[in-house]
CSV table of C-alpha atoms in Angstrom, one decimal:
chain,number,residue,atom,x,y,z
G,1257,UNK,CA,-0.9,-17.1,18.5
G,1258,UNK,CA,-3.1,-15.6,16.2
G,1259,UNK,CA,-3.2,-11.8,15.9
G,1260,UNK,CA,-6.6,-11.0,15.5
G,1261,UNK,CA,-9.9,-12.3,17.3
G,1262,UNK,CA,-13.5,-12.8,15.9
G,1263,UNK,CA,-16.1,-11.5,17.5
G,1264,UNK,CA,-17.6,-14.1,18.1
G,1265,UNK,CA,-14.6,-15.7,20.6
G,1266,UNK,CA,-14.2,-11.9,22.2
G,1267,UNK,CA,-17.7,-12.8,23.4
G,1268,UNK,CA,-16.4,-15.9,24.4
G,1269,UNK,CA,-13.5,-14.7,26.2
G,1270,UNK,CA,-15.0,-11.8,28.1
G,1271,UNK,CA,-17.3,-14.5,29.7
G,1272,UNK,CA,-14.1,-16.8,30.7
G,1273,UNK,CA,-11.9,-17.5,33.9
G,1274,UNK,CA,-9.4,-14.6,32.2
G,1275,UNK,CA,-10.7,-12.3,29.9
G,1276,UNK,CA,-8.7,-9.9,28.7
G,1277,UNK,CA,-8.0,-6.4,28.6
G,1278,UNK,CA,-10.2,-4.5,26.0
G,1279,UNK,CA,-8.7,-1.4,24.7
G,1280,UNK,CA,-10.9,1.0,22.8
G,1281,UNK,CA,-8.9,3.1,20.0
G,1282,UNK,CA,-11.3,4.7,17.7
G,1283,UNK,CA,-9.5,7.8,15.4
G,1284,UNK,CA,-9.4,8.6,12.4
G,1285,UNK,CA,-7.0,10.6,9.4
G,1286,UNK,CA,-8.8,13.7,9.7
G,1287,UNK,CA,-8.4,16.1,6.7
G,1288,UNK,CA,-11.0,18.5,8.2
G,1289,UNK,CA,-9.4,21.3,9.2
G,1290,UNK,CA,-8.3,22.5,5.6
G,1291,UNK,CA,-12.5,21.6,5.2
G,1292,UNK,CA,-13.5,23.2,8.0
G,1293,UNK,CA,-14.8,20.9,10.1
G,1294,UNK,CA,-14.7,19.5,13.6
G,1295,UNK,CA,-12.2,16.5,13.8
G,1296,UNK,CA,-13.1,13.3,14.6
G,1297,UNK,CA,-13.6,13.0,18.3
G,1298,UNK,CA,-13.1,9.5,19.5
G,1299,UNK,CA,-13.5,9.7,23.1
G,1300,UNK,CA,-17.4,11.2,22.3
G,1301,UNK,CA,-17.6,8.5,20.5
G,1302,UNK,CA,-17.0,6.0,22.9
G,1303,UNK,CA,-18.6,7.4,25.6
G,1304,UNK,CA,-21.8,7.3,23.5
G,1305,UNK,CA,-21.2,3.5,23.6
G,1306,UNK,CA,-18.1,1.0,24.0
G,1307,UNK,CA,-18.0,-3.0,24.2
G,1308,UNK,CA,-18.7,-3.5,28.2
G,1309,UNK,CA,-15.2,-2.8,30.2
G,1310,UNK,CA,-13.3,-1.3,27.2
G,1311,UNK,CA,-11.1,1.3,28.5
G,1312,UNK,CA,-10.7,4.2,25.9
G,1313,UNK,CA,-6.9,5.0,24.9
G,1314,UNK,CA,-5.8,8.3,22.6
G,1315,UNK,CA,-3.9,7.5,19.5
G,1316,UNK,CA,-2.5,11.0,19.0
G,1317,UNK,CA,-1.4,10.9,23.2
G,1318,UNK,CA,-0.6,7.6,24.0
G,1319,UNK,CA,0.2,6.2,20.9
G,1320,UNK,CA,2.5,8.5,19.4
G,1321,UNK,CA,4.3,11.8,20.7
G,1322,UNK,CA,4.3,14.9,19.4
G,1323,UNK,CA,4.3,15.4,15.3
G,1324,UNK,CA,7.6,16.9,14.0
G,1325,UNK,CA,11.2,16.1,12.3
G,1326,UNK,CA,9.8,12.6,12.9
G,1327,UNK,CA,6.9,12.3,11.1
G,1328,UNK,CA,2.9,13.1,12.7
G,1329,UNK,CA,3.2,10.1,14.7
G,1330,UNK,CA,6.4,9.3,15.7
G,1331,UNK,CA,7.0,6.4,18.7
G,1332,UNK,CA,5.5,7.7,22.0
G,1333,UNK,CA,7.8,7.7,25.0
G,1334,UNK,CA,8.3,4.7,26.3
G,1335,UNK,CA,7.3,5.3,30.1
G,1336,UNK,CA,4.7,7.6,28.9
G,1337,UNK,CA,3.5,4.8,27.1
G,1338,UNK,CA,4.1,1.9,29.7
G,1339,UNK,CA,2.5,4.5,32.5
G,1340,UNK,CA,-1.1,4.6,29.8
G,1341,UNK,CA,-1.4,1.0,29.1
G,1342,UNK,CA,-0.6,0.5,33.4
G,1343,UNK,CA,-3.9,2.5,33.7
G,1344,UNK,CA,-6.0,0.6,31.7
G,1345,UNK,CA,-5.0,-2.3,33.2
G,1346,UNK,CA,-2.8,-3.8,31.1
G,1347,UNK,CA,-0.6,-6.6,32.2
G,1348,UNK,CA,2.0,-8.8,31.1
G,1349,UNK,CA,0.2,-11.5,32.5
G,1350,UNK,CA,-3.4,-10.9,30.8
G,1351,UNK,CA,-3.9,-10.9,27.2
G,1352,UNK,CA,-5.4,-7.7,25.9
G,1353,UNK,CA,-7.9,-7.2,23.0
G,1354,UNK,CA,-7.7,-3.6,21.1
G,1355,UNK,CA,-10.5,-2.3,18.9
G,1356,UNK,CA,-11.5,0.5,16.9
G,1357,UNK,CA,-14.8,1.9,14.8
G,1358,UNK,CA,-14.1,-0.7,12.2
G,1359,UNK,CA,-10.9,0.8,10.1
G,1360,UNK,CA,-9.0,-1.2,12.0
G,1361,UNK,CA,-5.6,1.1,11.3
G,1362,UNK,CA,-6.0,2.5,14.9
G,1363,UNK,CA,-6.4,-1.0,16.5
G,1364,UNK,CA,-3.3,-2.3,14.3
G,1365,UNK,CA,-1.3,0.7,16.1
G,1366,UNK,CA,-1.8,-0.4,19.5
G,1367,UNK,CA,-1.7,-4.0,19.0
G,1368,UNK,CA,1.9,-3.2,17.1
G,1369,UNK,CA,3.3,-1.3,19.8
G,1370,UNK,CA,2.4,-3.4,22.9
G,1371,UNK,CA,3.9,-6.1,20.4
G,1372,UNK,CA,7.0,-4.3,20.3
G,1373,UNK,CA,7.3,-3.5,23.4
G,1374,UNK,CA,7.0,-7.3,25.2
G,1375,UNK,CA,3.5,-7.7,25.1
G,1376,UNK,CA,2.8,-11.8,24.4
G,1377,UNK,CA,-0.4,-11.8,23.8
G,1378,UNK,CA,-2.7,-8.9,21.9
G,1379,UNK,CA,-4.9,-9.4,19.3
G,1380,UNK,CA,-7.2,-7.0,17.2
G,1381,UNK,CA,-11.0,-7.5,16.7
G,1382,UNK,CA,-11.9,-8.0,13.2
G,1383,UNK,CA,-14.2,-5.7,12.2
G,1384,UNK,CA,-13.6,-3.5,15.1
G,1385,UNK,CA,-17.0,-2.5,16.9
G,1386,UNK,CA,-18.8,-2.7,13.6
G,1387,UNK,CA,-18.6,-6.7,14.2
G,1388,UNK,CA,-19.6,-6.5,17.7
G,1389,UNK,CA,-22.8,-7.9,17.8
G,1390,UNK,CA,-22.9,-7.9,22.5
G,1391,UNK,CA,-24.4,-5.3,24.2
G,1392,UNK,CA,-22.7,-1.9,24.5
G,1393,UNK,CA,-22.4,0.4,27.5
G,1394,UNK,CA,-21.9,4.2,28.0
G,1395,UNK,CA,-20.4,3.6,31.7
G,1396,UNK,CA,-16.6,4.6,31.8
G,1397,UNK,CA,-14.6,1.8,33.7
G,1398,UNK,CA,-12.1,2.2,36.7
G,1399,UNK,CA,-9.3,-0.8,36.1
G,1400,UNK,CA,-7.0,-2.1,38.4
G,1401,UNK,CA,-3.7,-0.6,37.6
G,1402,UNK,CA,-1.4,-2.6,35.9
G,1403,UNK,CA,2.0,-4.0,35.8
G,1404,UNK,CA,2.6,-4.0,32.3
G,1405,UNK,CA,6.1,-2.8,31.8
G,1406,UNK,CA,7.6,-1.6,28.2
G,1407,UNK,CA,10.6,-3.3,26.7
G,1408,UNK,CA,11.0,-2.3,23.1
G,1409,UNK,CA,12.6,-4.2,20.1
G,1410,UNK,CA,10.5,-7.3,20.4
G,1411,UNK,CA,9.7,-6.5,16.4
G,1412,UNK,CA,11.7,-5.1,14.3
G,1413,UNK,CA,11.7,-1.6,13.5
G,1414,UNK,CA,12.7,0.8,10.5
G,1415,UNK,CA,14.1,4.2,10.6
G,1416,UNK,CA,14.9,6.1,6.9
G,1417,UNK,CA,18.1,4.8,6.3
G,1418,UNK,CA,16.6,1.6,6.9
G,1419,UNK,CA,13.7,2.1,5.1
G,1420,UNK,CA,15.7,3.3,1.8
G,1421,UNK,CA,17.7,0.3,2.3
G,1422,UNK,CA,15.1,-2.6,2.4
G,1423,UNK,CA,13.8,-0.9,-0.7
G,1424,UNK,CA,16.7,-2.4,-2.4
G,1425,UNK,CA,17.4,-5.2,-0.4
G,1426,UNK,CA,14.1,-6.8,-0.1
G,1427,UNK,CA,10.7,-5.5,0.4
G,1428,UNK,CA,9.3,-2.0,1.3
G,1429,UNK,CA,5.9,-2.2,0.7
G,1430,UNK,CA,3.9,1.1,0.4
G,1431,UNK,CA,0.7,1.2,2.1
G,1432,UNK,CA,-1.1,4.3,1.1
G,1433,UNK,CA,-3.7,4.5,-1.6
G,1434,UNK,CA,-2.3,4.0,-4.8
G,1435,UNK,CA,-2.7,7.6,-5.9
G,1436,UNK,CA,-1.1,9.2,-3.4
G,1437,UNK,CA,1.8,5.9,-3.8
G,1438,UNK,CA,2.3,7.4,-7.8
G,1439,UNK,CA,2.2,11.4,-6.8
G,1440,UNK,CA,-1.2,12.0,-7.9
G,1441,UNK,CA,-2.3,13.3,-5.1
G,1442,UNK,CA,-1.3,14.5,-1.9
G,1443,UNK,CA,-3.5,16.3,0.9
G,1444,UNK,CA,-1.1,16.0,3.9
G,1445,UNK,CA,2.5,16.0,3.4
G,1446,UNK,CA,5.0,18.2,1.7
G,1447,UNK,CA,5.5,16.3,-1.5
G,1448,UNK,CA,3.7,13.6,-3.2
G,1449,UNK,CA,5.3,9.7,-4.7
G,1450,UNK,CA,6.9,7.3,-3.1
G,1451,UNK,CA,10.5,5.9,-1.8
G,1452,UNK,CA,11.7,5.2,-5.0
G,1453,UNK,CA,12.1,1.1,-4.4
G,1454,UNK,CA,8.9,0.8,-3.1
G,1455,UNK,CA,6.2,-1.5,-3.9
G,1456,UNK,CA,2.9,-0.4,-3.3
G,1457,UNK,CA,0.2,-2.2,-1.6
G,1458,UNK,CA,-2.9,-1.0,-0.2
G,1459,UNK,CA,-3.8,-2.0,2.8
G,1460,UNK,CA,-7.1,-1.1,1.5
G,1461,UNK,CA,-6.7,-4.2,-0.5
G,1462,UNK,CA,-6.5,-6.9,2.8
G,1463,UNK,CA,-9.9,-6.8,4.2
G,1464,UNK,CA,-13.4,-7.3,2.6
G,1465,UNK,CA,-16.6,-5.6,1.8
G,1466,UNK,CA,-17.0,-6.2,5.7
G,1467,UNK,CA,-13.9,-4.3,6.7
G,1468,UNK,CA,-12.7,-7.9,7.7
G,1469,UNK,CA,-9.5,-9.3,6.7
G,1470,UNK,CA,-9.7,-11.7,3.9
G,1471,UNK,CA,-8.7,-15.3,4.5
G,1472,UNK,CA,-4.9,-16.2,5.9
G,1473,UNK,CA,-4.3,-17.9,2.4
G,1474,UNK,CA,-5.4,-15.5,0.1
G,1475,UNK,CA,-3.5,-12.6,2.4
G,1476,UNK,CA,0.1,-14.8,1.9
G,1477,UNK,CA,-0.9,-15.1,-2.2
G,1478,UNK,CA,-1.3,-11.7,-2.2
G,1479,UNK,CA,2.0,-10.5,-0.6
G,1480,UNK,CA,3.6,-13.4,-2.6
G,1481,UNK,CA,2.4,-12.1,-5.9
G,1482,UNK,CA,3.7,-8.6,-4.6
G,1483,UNK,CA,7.0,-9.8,-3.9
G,1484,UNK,CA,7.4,-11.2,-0.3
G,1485,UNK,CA,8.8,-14.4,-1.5
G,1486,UNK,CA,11.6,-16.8,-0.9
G,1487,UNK,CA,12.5,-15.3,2.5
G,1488,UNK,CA,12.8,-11.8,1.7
G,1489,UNK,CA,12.9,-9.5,4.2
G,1490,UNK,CA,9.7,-6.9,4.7
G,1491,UNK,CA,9.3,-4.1,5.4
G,1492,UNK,CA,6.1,-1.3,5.2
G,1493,UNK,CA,5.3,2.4,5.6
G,1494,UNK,CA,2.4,4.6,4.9
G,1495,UNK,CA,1.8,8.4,5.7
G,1496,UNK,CA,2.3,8.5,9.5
G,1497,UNK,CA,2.9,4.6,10.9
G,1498,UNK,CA,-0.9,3.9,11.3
G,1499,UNK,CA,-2.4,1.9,8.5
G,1500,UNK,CA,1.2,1.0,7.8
G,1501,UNK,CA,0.7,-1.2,11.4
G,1502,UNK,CA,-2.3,-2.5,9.4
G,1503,UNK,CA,-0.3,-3.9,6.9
G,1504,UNK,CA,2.2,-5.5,9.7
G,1505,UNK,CA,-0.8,-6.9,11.3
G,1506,UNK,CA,-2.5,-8.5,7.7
G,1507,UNK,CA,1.7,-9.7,6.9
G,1508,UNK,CA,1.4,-11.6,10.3
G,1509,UNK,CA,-2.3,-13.2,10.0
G,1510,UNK,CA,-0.9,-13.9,6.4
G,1511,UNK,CA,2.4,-15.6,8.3
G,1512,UNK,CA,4.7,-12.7,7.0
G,1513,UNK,CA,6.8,-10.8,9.5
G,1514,UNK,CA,7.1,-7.5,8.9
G,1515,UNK,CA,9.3,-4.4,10.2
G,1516,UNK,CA,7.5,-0.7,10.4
G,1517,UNK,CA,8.7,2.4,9.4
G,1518,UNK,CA,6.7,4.3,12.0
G,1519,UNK,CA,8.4,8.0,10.5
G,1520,UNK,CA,6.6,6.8,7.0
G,1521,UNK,CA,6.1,9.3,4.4
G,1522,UNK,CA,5.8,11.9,6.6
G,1523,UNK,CA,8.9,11.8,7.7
G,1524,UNK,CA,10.6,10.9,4.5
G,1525,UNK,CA,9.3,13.8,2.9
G,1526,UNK,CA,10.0,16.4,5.3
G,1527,UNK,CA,13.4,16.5,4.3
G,1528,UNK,CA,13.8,17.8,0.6
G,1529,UNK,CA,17.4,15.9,0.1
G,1530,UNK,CA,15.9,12.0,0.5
G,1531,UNK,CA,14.6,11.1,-2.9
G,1532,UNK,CA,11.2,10.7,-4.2
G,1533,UNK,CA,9.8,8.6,-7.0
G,1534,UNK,CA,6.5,9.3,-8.7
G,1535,UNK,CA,4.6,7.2,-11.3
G,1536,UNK,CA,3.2,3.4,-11.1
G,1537,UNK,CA,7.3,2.0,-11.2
G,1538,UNK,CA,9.1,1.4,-7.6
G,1539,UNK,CA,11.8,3.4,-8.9
């Protein structure tokens, strides 16, 4: 099954015998505080407009528990998570479409966690709701509860020590921007660099002008040429676990499987005795 879905055959879909479930996930990294302006609000923003029937879901509620010794978006707990995706109608039975403003990191998220907990059949939109070219409505939907019931481990999963270990092992790919990846810069977390091992990879670098990802082929050449060769195994983190599930979903369209490290660098860094490498070298 492929993991993500043009917009084009979401269209499709919605108008046959079973469409699916449409979640709605629009968020984004907000910086603003420390600027002084209003986060992002992504529940405004869908009730100003949403593909017809998309139920909204929180990333910061639903999708992750509380920040702390964890990282800012550590795994939410699993019933709390189960009981979300039950009220917006997600089943084991129905396939389920999730979506975002066009990013695409939020989407990748929820479509890694249903994944990981049992889901068969989720896909992302490509282009999120910047590729939707249907109508849009501002009317909030009422599903049917579902029965969708959470059963974690279905992908593979990386905590620290596992993280510091696929570094050497295989392939830990980093995917923050390649500044922050070398220490340059660092606006969220404690410290700045990288888990020395790490290869970094933008996931920046998987999608087109069109926020689209580029082509299954070019993808697999791409994490190839960066190392995920020859059966290796994979592995990827970012700042919090959000673009990171990006990456996971580009390594699957590309054919890759991947494990997260949902702590990522917030995590990592939060404790001053793990160690940190700056500079363009892994180690």
């Amino acid at each position: 099954m492929n993991a993500i879905i043009s917009a084009s055959e979401l269209a499709s879909d919605l108008a046959g015998p079973n469409p699916p479930v449409l979640l709605d996930v629009r968020w984004q990294l907000s910086v603003a505080k420390a600027a002084g302006e209003p986060p992002f609000d992504g529940r405004a923003a869908y009730e100003a407009g949403h593909i017809p029937g998309a139920v909204f879901v929180d990333l910061d509620r639903e999708l992750a528990s509380a920040p702390g010794g964890k990282g800012r978006h550590p795994l939410p707990d699993t019933g709390e998570f189960g009981a979300a995706m039950r009220r917006a109608g997600v089943s084991s039975g129905r396939p389920v479409v999730v979506y975002d403003g066009g990013q695409g990191w939020a989407a990748a998220r929820a479509w890694w966690l249903l994944r990981w907990t049992g889901h068969p059949d989720v896909r992302v939109l490509d282009g999120g709701l910047t590729a939707w070219e249907g109508p849009s409505e501002t009317a909030v939907p009422d599903p049917a509860e579902g029965d969708f019931s959470p059963a974690p481990g279905a992908l593979p999963l990386l905590d620290a020590d596992g993280a510091a270990a696929l570094a050497r092992s295989g392939v830990l790919f980093d995917a923050r921007a390649g500044e922050r990846y070398r220490g340059e810069v660092e606006p969220i977390d404690r410290v700045g660099g990288h888990i020395p091992g790490a290869v970094s990879a933008p996931t920046t670098e998987n999608v087109g002008p069109d926020g689209r990802f580029l082509p299954a082929e070019e993808l697999q050449a791409r994490f190839k040429a960066l190392g995920a060769a020859d059966g290796r195994d994979v592995g990827v983190y970012c700042g919090s676990g959000v673009s990171a599930a990006h990456e996971v979903l580009a390594l699957a369209v590309a054919g890759i499987p991947a494990a997260l490290y949902v702590g990522s660098w917030s995590e990592w860094s939060s404790d001053p005795s793990r160690p940190v490498a700056v500079g363009p070298d892994p180690q």
